[in-house]
Amino acid sequence: MAKRITTLSFLMASLAGFALSAQADLVVLQYHHVSDSTPPSTSTSVSLFEGQLEMIDELGIDVVPLESATRDALAGKLDSREQVAITFDDAYESVYSTAIPELEKRGYPYTIFVNTDAIGSHGYMTWDQLEEVRDRTGVTIANHSEDHGHMAKRPDESRSEWAQRVESSLDTAQEILVDRLGIDVPMFAYPYGEFDEALEQKIEERGWLGYGQQSGAIGANSDATRLPRFPMANAYGQLNSLEHKLRSKALPVDASTLPDGVISENPPTLSFTVPDAISPDRLTCFASGQGRVDLKVSGDEVSVRAPDSFSSRRFRYNCTHPAPDGSFYWLSQQWLDLSRPED
């Protein structure tokens, strides 16, 4: 069930202008480690990272600060320039020693999302290092929770127990960032990219922007508490597909009407409504580990359901549609199976 429905007049106005708009959307890249010696599933090799930055430069894409660009994208205020923001989750040491020097050579801004309990531990940045980079031009440091816990409500957890646990992690981390670094940035990155509607509500109540790990671009119809980012680890950040991601646009679907990511059936069904400018027969959707998935179309309503159940805790449906300029409109739905163990 959708958590928030925008007014019909706003939605119709925003979608009506879609077909004629030359406006670009914001692409956000998400990294963990930038290293050749850390776990491959969350690492971007040094050479690949350098190649990604070189491609951004060669394509003439503007690298922009995350918060201001996100707010402009949500307000429909971006112009025709292609823009990308660069983010790092967890504040790993390799970000400080390897990624930051490459970014600063190019004058690129970036954001580091910090889970505060880990700072100073082996393999992570120290508070002194965070304080050092905080004062540099174009650097933002923001909240990634206190303990990097799984923040969706657990099946054996009462609503009040969950609220106490989550609110403590959110607010303690923010207080530590204020105390240690003097910053109070209204942005949050969900640990593991996991969220549900109740957690989104906590983020909204605090006036924060909430970023996941599902792919896609941020546009005027995106939801401020489930914002997409493209994971850039080795498996997903290869250069042969990077240009399509860097030039992607948000599929013009009202993201606040998308379902809660916590599944009640396996496989789940994703349904959404497309505007006239989108032709359902040109939509292509994929399910994690299952490849291309057939669609059901009824008028302007599209339904996507994978043929087989999923065995993983987290998985996605990704849908794309060609754009007139050769880029792709992109929508990704993150799913979460709470019956599967936490990792």
mmCIF file of C-alpha atoms in Angstrom:
data_model
loop_
_atom_site.group_PDB
_atom_site.id
_atom_site.type_symbol
_atom_site.label_atom_id
_atom_site.label_comp_id
_atom_site.label_asym_id
_atom_site.label_seq_id
_atom_site.Cartn_x
_atom_site.Cartn_y
_atom_site.Cartn_z
ATOM 1 C CA MET A 1 0.000 0.000 0.000
ATOM 2 C CA ALA A 2 1.371 3.404 -0.878
ATOM 3 C CA LYS A 3 2.375 5.520 2.100
ATOM 4 C CA ARG A 4 1.758 8.889 0.508
ATOM 5 C CA ILE A 5 -0.315 9.869 -2.506
ATOM 6 C CA THR A 6 0.479 13.175 -4.152
ATOM 7 C CA THR A 7 -2.431 15.314 -5.189
ATOM 8 C CA LEU A 8 -3.925 14.431 -8.535
ATOM 9 C CA SER A 9 -3.390 17.926 -9.865
ATOM 10 C CA PHE A 10 0.330 17.913 -9.012
ATOM 11 C CA LEU A 11 0.874 14.485 -10.532
ATOM 12 C CA MET A 12 -1.010 15.282 -13.718
ATOM 13 C CA ALA A 13 0.850 18.564 -14.122
ATOM 14 C CA SER A 14 4.239 17.001 -13.616
ATOM 15 C CA LEU A 15 3.577 14.123 -15.987
ATOM 16 C CA ALA A 16 1.888 16.269 -18.605
ATOM 17 C CA GLY A 17 5.081 18.213 -19.141
ATOM 18 C CA PHE A 18 7.209 15.109 -19.298
ATOM 19 C CA ALA A 19 6.994 14.456 -23.043
ATOM 20 C CA LEU A 20 8.283 17.914 -23.945
ATOM 21 C CA SER A 21 10.876 18.324 -21.194
ATOM 22 C CA ALA A 22 14.579 18.398 -22.010
ATOM 23 C CA GLN A 23 15.366 18.320 -18.303
ATOM 24 C CA ALA A 24 17.960 15.878 -17.040
ATOM 25 C CA ASP A 25 17.639 13.932 -13.800
ATOM 26 C CA LEU A 26 20.188 13.338 -11.049
ATOM 27 C CA VAL A 27 22.226 10.129 -11.023
ATOM 28 C CA VAL A 28 23.813 9.111 -7.714
ATOM 29 C CA LEU A 29 26.662 6.591 -7.542
ATOM 30 C CA GLN A 30 27.104 4.471 -4.411
ATOM 31 C CA TYR A 31 30.421 3.002 -3.260
ATOM 32 C CA HIS A 32 31.725 1.097 -0.244
ATOM 33 C CA HIS A 33 35.415 0.111 -0.550
ATOM 34 C CA VAL A 34 37.719 1.400 -3.283
ATOM 35 C CA SER A 35 40.392 -1.256 -3.042
ATOM 36 C CA ASP A 36 41.876 -4.359 -4.653
ATOM 37 C CA SER A 37 42.066 -6.268 -1.352
ATOM 38 C CA THR A 38 38.641 -5.919 0.281
ATOM 39 C CA PRO A 39 35.527 -8.121 -0.201
ATOM 40 C CA PRO A 40 34.652 -8.153 -3.933
ATOM 41 C CA SER A 41 30.905 -7.852 -3.397
ATOM 42 C CA THR A 42 31.275 -4.402 -1.832
ATOM 43 C CA SER A 43 34.493 -3.256 -3.490
ATOM 44 C CA THR A 44 35.374 -1.223 -6.543
ATOM 45 C CA SER A 45 38.871 -1.930 -7.800
ATOM 46 C CA VAL A 46 41.243 1.017 -7.961
ATOM 47 C CA SER A 47 41.576 0.813 -11.744
ATOM 48 C CA LEU A 48 37.813 0.558 -12.218
ATOM 49 C CA PHE A 49 37.212 3.556 -9.955
ATOM 50 C CA GLU A 50 39.721 5.609 -11.924
ATOM 51 C CA GLY A 51 38.081 4.472 -15.165
ATOM 52 C CA GLN A 52 34.656 5.492 -13.899
ATOM 53 C CA LEU A 53 35.893 8.976 -13.018
ATOM 54 C CA GLU A 54 37.581 9.280 -16.405
ATOM 55 C CA MET A 55 34.328 8.352 -18.153
ATOM 56 C CA ILE A 56 32.412 10.981 -16.178
ATOM 57 C CA ASP A 57 34.986 13.547 -17.265
ATOM 58 C CA GLU A 58 35.019 12.430 -20.906
ATOM 59 C CA LEU A 59 31.220 12.533 -21.124
ATOM 60 C CA GLY A 60 31.189 16.065 -19.734
ATOM 61 C CA ILE A 61 28.847 15.164 -16.887
ATOM 62 C CA ASP A 62 28.797 17.632 -13.999
ATOM 63 C CA VAL A 63 29.687 16.185 -10.583
ATOM 64 C CA VAL A 64 27.500 17.984 -8.056
ATOM 65 C CA PRO A 65 26.897 18.113 -4.270
ATOM 66 C CA LEU A 66 24.331 15.513 -3.239
ATOM 67 C CA GLU A 67 21.869 17.417 -1.063
ATOM 68 C CA SER A 68 21.342 20.527 -3.172
ATOM 69 C CA ALA A 69 21.179 18.526 -6.403
ATOM 70 C CA THR A 70 18.675 16.088 -4.890
ATOM 71 C CA ARG A 71 16.408 18.890 -3.742
ATOM 72 C CA ASP A 72 16.613 20.543 -7.163
ATOM 73 C CA ALA A 73 15.779 17.220 -8.844
ATOM 74 C CA LEU A 74 12.772 16.627 -6.589
ATOM 75 C CA ALA A 75 11.560 20.174 -7.257
ATOM 76 C CA GLY A 76 11.960 19.749 -11.019
ATOM 77 C CA LYS A 77 14.575 22.505 -11.107
ATOM 78 C CA LEU A 78 17.409 20.690 -12.861
ATOM 79 C CA ASP A 79 18.247 21.970 -16.324
ATOM 80 C CA SER A 80 19.366 19.973 -19.352
ATOM 81 C CA ARG A 81 22.899 19.356 -18.023
ATOM 82 C CA GLU A 82 23.600 15.769 -17.043
ATOM 83 C CA GLN A 83 24.577 15.599 -13.380
ATOM 84 C CA VAL A 84 25.979 12.946 -11.058
ATOM 85 C CA ALA A 85 26.643 12.842 -7.311
ATOM 86 C CA ILE A 86 29.197 10.509 -5.703
ATOM 87 C CA THR A 87 28.562 8.806 -2.345
ATOM 88 C CA PHE A 88 30.376 6.381 -0.056
ATOM 89 C CA ASP A 89 28.729 4.240 2.628
ATOM 90 C CA ASP A 90 30.494 3.247 5.880
ATOM 91 C CA ALA A 91 33.580 5.536 5.720
ATOM 92 C CA TYR A 92 36.054 2.772 4.974
ATOM 93 C CA GLU A 93 39.773 3.560 5.175
ATOM 94 C CA SER A 94 40.211 2.996 1.436
ATOM 95 C CA VAL A 95 37.884 5.917 0.783
ATOM 96 C CA TYR A 96 40.321 8.190 2.610
ATOM 97 C CA SER A 97 43.537 6.716 1.228
ATOM 98 C CA THR A 98 42.489 5.894 -2.340
ATOM 99 C CA ALA A 99 39.197 7.433 -3.454
ATOM 100 C CA ILE A 100 39.461 10.918 -1.987
ATOM 101 C CA PRO A 101 42.819 11.776 -3.614
ATOM 102 C CA GLU A 102 41.395 10.832 -7.025
ATOM 103 C CA LEU A 103 38.285 12.926 -6.448
ATOM 104 C CA GLU A 104 40.219 15.931 -5.223
ATOM 105 C CA LYS A 105 42.538 15.804 -8.227
ATOM 106 C CA ARG A 106 39.455 16.491 -10.320
ATOM 107 C CA GLY A 107 37.749 18.878 -7.912
ATOM 108 C CA TYR A 108 34.756 16.544 -7.531
ATOM 109 C CA PRO A 109 32.431 16.914 -4.513
ATOM 110 C CA TYR A 110 31.393 13.785 -2.614
ATOM 111 C CA THR A 111 29.371 12.557 0.369
ATOM 112 C CA ILE A 112 30.425 10.049 3.037
ATOM 113 C CA PHE A 113 27.636 8.296 4.979
ATOM 114 C CA VAL A 114 28.961 7.349 8.427
ATOM 115 C CA ASN A 115 27.854 4.589 10.809
ATOM 116 C CA THR A 116 29.323 6.165 13.897
ATOM 117 C CA ASP A 117 30.091 3.067 16.012
ATOM 118 C CA ALA A 118 32.608 1.827 13.434
ATOM 119 C CA ILE A 119 34.704 4.978 13.165
ATOM 120 C CA GLY A 120 38.239 4.340 14.400
ATOM 121 C CA SER A 121 37.899 0.565 14.074
ATOM 122 C CA HIS A 122 40.215 -1.458 11.846
ATOM 123 C CA GLY A 123 39.530 -0.750 8.180
ATOM 124 C CA TYR A 124 37.516 2.419 8.829
ATOM 125 C CA MET A 125 38.366 6.094 8.827
ATOM 126 C CA THR A 126 39.170 7.800 12.118
ATOM 127 C CA TRP A 127 37.446 10.828 13.588
ATOM 128 C CA ASP A 128 40.577 12.861 12.895
ATOM 129 C CA GLN A 129 40.413 11.892 9.223
ATOM 130 C CA LEU A 130 36.720 12.762 9.023
ATOM 131 C CA GLU A 131 37.414 16.110 10.676
ATOM 132 C CA GLU A 132 40.204 16.730 8.182
ATOM 133 C CA VAL A 133 38.070 16.079 5.094
ATOM 134 C CA ARG A 134 35.017 17.830 6.556
ATOM 135 C CA ASP A 135 36.737 21.188 6.077
ATOM 136 C CA ARG A 136 37.531 20.624 2.408
ATOM 137 C CA THR A 137 35.465 22.179 -0.346
ATOM 138 C CA GLY A 138 32.635 20.018 -1.638
ATOM 139 C CA VAL A 139 32.688 17.415 1.158
ATOM 140 C CA THR A 140 29.526 16.322 2.978
ATOM 141 C CA ILE A 141 29.395 13.866 5.891
ATOM 142 C CA ALA A 142 26.012 12.387 6.762
ATOM 143 C CA ASN A 143 24.201 9.750 8.826
ATOM 144 C CA HIS A 144 24.319 6.009 8.101
ATOM 145 C CA SER A 145 23.005 4.975 11.566
ATOM 146 C CA GLU A 146 24.859 4.343 14.797
ATOM 147 C CA ASP A 147 25.456 0.606 14.449
ATOM 148 C CA HIS A 148 24.716 -0.301 10.789
ATOM 149 C CA GLY A 149 21.912 -2.563 11.971
ATOM 150 C CA HIS A 150 19.040 -3.948 9.922
ATOM 151 C CA MET A 151 16.434 -1.260 10.515
ATOM 152 C CA ALA A 152 13.204 -2.752 9.184
ATOM 153 C CA LYS A 153 10.919 -4.162 11.881
ATOM 154 C CA ARG A 154 11.836 -7.753 12.715
ATOM 155 C CA PRO A 155 9.058 -10.364 12.780
ATOM 156 C CA ASP A 156 9.584 -11.053 16.504
ATOM 157 C CA GLU A 157 9.817 -7.374 17.461
ATOM 158 C CA SER A 158 6.942 -5.313 18.840
ATOM 159 C CA ARG A 159 6.180 -1.977 17.247
ATOM 160 C CA SER A 160 7.381 -0.129 20.354
ATOM 161 C CA GLU A 161 10.588 -2.178 20.584
ATOM 162 C CA TRP A 162 11.315 -1.484 16.938
ATOM 163 C CA ALA A 163 10.638 2.244 17.297
ATOM 164 C CA GLN A 164 12.915 2.519 20.316
ATOM 165 C CA ARG A 165 15.733 0.636 18.573
ATOM 166 C CA VAL A 166 15.524 2.563 15.329
ATOM 167 C CA GLU A 167 15.021 6.011 16.827
ATOM 168 C CA SER A 168 17.998 5.461 19.119
ATOM 169 C CA SER A 169 20.239 4.481 16.205
ATOM 170 C CA LEU A 170 19.108 7.376 14.009
ATOM 171 C CA ASP A 171 19.252 10.073 16.649
ATOM 172 C CA THR A 172 22.369 8.909 18.486
ATOM 173 C CA ALA A 173 24.337 8.881 15.237
ATOM 174 C CA GLN A 174 23.106 12.369 14.364
ATOM 175 C CA GLU A 175 24.019 13.651 17.834
ATOM 176 C CA ILE A 176 27.511 12.144 17.560
ATOM 177 C CA LEU A 177 28.056 13.770 14.168
ATOM 178 C CA VAL A 178 27.004 17.118 15.636
ATOM 179 C CA ASP A 179 29.222 16.641 18.692
ATOM 180 C CA ARG A 180 32.323 15.298 16.931
ATOM 181 C CA LEU A 181 32.180 17.175 13.633
ATOM 182 C CA GLY A 182 29.778 20.061 14.178
ATOM 183 C CA ILE A 183 27.546 18.971 11.292
ATOM 184 C CA ASP A 184 23.799 18.376 11.151
ATOM 185 C CA VAL A 185 23.129 17.209 7.603
ATOM 186 C CA PRO A 186 19.506 16.158 6.833
ATOM 187 C CA MET A 187 20.392 13.061 4.804
ATOM 188 C CA PHE A 188 20.395 9.353 5.642
ATOM 189 C CA ALA A 189 21.557 6.245 3.772
ATOM 190 C CA TYR A 190 19.762 3.025 4.739
ATOM 191 C CA PRO A 191 22.151 0.286 5.932
ATOM 192 C CA TYR A 192 22.115 -2.577 3.399
ATOM 193 C CA GLY A 193 19.684 -0.471 1.374
ATOM 194 C CA GLU A 194 16.864 -1.952 3.486
ATOM 195 C CA PHE A 195 13.775 0.083 4.354
ATOM 196 C CA ASP A 196 10.069 -0.290 4.901
ATOM 197 C CA GLU A 197 7.281 2.279 5.035
ATOM 198 C CA ALA A 198 7.494 2.672 8.810
ATOM 199 C CA LEU A 199 11.212 3.431 8.606
ATOM 200 C CA GLU A 200 10.596 5.858 5.751
ATOM 201 C CA GLN A 201 8.115 7.622 8.017
ATOM 202 C CA LYS A 202 10.814 8.055 10.673
ATOM 203 C CA ILE A 203 13.084 9.634 8.067
ATOM 204 C CA GLU A 204 10.307 11.908 6.842
ATOM 205 C CA GLU A 205 9.455 13.008 10.396
ATOM 206 C CA ARG A 206 13.042 14.207 10.805
ATOM 207 C CA GLY A 207 12.962 16.122 7.545
ATOM 208 C CA TRP A 208 15.750 14.003 6.089
ATOM 209 C CA LEU A 209 16.337 12.697 2.592
ATOM 210 C CA GLY A 210 16.575 8.883 2.540
ATOM 211 C CA TYR A 211 18.827 7.032 0.085
ATOM 212 C CA GLY A 212 18.637 3.330 -0.786
ATOM 213 C CA GLN A 213 20.736 1.017 -2.915
ATOM 214 C CA GLN A 214 18.191 0.371 -5.671
ATOM 215 C CA SER A 215 19.235 1.671 -9.069
ATOM 216 C CA GLY A 216 17.827 4.555 -11.063
ATOM 217 C CA ALA A 217 17.895 8.338 -11.327
ATOM 218 C CA ILE A 218 16.205 10.964 -9.138
ATOM 219 C CA GLY A 219 13.554 13.134 -10.759
ATOM 220 C CA ALA A 220 10.541 15.261 -9.928
ATOM 221 C CA ASN A 221 8.353 12.199 -9.235
ATOM 222 C CA SER A 222 10.862 10.420 -6.991
ATOM 223 C CA ASP A 223 10.069 9.824 -3.320
ATOM 224 C CA ALA A 224 12.302 11.801 -0.941
ATOM 225 C CA THR A 225 12.618 8.886 1.498
ATOM 226 C CA ARG A 226 13.392 6.102 -1.000
ATOM 227 C CA LEU A 227 15.858 7.756 -3.337
ATOM 228 C CA PRO A 228 17.764 5.496 -5.744
ATOM 229 C CA ARG A 229 21.521 5.167 -6.184
ATOM 230 C CA PHE A 230 23.483 3.046 -8.616
ATOM 231 C CA PRO A 231 25.781 0.581 -6.781
ATOM 232 C CA MET A 232 29.268 0.828 -8.259
ATOM 233 C CA ALA A 233 30.963 -2.301 -6.881
ATOM 234 C CA ASN A 234 32.898 -4.420 -9.378
ATOM 235 C CA ALA A 235 29.901 -6.500 -10.469
ATOM 236 C CA TYR A 236 27.692 -3.477 -11.244
ATOM 237 C CA GLY A 237 30.080 -0.668 -12.129
ATOM 238 C CA GLN A 238 31.744 -2.029 -15.264
ATOM 239 C CA LEU A 239 32.502 0.565 -17.912
ATOM 240 C CA ASN A 240 30.579 -1.215 -20.686
ATOM 241 C CA SER A 241 27.278 -0.396 -18.944
ATOM 242 C CA LEU A 242 28.262 2.726 -17.011
ATOM 243 C CA GLU A 243 27.377 5.280 -19.682
ATOM 244 C CA HIS A 244 23.760 4.068 -19.765
ATOM 245 C CA LYS A 245 23.560 4.505 -15.988
ATOM 246 C CA LEU A 246 25.216 7.922 -15.974
ATOM 247 C CA ARG A 247 22.784 9.168 -18.614
ATOM 248 C CA SER A 248 19.673 7.508 -17.215
ATOM 249 C CA LYS A 249 16.487 9.336 -16.300
ATOM 250 C CA ALA A 250 13.822 8.520 -13.743
ATOM 251 C CA LEU A 251 10.891 6.609 -15.213
ATOM 252 C CA PRO A 252 8.025 9.134 -14.825
ATOM 253 C CA VAL A 253 6.087 7.141 -12.254
ATOM 254 C CA ASP A 254 4.866 8.662 -8.988
ATOM 255 C CA ALA A 255 7.244 6.834 -6.653
ATOM 256 C CA SER A 256 5.098 7.539 -3.589
ATOM 257 C CA THR A 257 2.516 5.094 -5.008
ATOM 258 C CA LEU A 258 4.983 2.202 -5.243
ATOM 259 C CA PRO A 259 4.457 -0.646 -2.751
ATOM 260 C CA ASP A 260 6.208 -1.185 0.540
ATOM 261 C CA GLY A 261 9.414 -3.105 -0.074
ATOM 262 C CA VAL A 262 8.637 -5.761 2.552
ATOM 263 C CA ILE A 263 7.074 -8.675 0.716
ATOM 264 C CA SER A 264 3.877 -10.443 1.757
ATOM 265 C CA GLU A 265 4.104 -12.996 -1.049
ATOM 266 C CA ASN A 266 7.024 -14.556 -2.891
ATOM 267 C CA PRO A 267 7.401 -13.633 -5.697
ATOM 268 C CA PRO A 268 5.880 -10.178 -5.146
ATOM 269 C CA THR A 269 3.948 -8.118 -7.680
ATOM 270 C CA LEU A 270 4.943 -4.607 -8.694
ATOM 271 C CA SER A 271 2.207 -2.464 -10.227
ATOM 272 C CA PHE A 272 2.543 1.100 -11.447
ATOM 273 C CA THR A 273 0.839 3.573 -13.767
ATOM 274 C CA VAL A 274 2.676 5.132 -16.701
ATOM 275 C CA PRO A 275 1.874 8.394 -18.520
ATOM 276 C CA ASP A 276 0.922 8.549 -22.193
ATOM 277 C CA ALA A 277 4.512 9.334 -23.200
ATOM 278 C CA ILE A 278 5.595 5.875 -22.040
ATOM 279 C CA SER A 279 4.688 2.936 -24.267
ATOM 280 C CA PRO A 280 4.221 -0.201 -22.126
ATOM 281 C CA ASP A 281 5.299 -2.448 -24.998
ATOM 282 C CA ARG A 282 8.728 -0.779 -24.916
ATOM 283 C CA LEU A 283 9.219 -1.402 -21.209
ATOM 284 C CA THR A 284 11.730 -4.104 -20.302
ATOM 285 C CA CYS A 285 11.796 -5.468 -16.763
ATOM 286 C CA PHE A 286 14.242 -7.794 -15.038
ATOM 287 C CA ALA A 287 14.195 -9.665 -11.734
ATOM 288 C CA SER A 288 17.302 -10.390 -9.675
ATOM 289 C CA GLY A 289 18.771 -13.715 -10.748
ATOM 290 C CA GLN A 290 15.859 -14.507 -13.075
ATOM 291 C CA GLY A 291 16.495 -12.295 -16.072
ATOM 292 C CA ARG A 292 13.788 -10.688 -18.143
ATOM 293 C CA VAL A 293 10.248 -10.858 -16.766
ATOM 294 C CA ASP A 294 6.982 -10.707 -18.705
ATOM 295 C CA LEU A 295 4.668 -7.765 -18.082
ATOM 296 C CA LYS A 296 0.898 -7.550 -17.813
ATOM 297 C CA VAL A 297 -0.578 -4.360 -19.216
ATOM 298 C CA SER A 298 -4.097 -3.032 -18.747
ATOM 299 C CA GLY A 299 -4.494 0.450 -20.164
ATOM 300 C CA ASP A 300 -1.839 2.560 -18.475
ATOM 301 C CA GLU A 301 -1.373 0.073 -15.598
ATOM 302 C CA VAL A 302 1.670 -2.210 -15.702
ATOM 303 C CA SER A 303 2.188 -5.252 -13.462
ATOM 304 C CA VAL A 304 5.449 -7.141 -13.028
ATOM 305 C CA ARG A 305 5.787 -10.496 -11.263
ATOM 306 C CA ALA A 306 8.743 -12.858 -11.472
ATOM 307 C CA PRO A 307 7.941 -16.464 -12.446
ATOM 308 C CA ASP A 308 9.814 -18.016 -9.523
ATOM 309 C CA SER A 309 10.202 -17.303 -5.827
ATOM 310 C CA PHE A 310 13.382 -15.741 -4.447
ATOM 311 C CA SER A 311 15.696 -17.277 -1.866
ATOM 312 C CA SER A 312 17.617 -14.122 -0.912
ATOM 313 C CA ARG A 313 16.763 -11.528 1.708
ATOM 314 C CA ARG A 314 17.064 -8.612 -0.729
ATOM 315 C CA PHE A 315 16.238 -8.553 -4.433
ATOM 316 C CA ARG A 316 14.958 -6.136 -7.047
ATOM 317 C CA TYR A 317 12.816 -5.616 -10.085
ATOM 318 C CA ASN A 318 14.404 -3.203 -12.582
ATOM 319 C CA CYS A 319 12.455 -1.694 -15.475
ATOM 320 C CA THR A 320 13.794 0.466 -18.307
ATOM 321 C CA HIS A 321 12.288 2.284 -21.278
ATOM 322 C CA PRO A 322 14.198 3.950 -24.136
ATOM 323 C CA ALA A 323 14.247 7.745 -24.153
ATOM 324 C CA PRO A 324 14.235 9.862 -27.330
ATOM 325 C CA ASP A 325 17.843 10.985 -26.804
ATOM 326 C CA GLY A 326 19.175 7.420 -26.661
ATOM 327 C CA SER A 327 19.297 7.207 -22.884
ATOM 328 C CA PHE A 328 16.972 5.091 -20.714
ATOM 329 C CA TYR A 329 14.231 5.820 -18.230
ATOM 330 C CA TRP A 330 14.823 3.637 -15.197
ATOM 331 C CA LEU A 331 12.814 2.308 -12.256
ATOM 332 C CA SER A 332 14.035 -0.101 -9.576
ATOM 333 C CA GLN A 333 11.903 -1.631 -6.830
ATOM 334 C CA GLN A 334 13.789 -2.960 -3.816
ATOM 335 C CA TRP A 335 12.199 -5.971 -2.102
ATOM 336 C CA LEU A 336 12.917 -7.292 1.384
ATOM 337 C CA ASP A 337 12.034 -10.774 2.680
ATOM 338 C CA LEU A 338 12.050 -10.556 6.477
ATOM 339 C CA SER A 339 11.736 -14.337 6.799
ATOM 340 C CA ARG A 340 15.330 -14.607 5.582
ATOM 341 C CA PRO A 341 18.167 -14.199 8.107
ATOM 342 C CA GLU A 342 19.971 -10.907 8.575
ATOM 343 C CA ASP A 343 23.472 -10.741 7.134
#
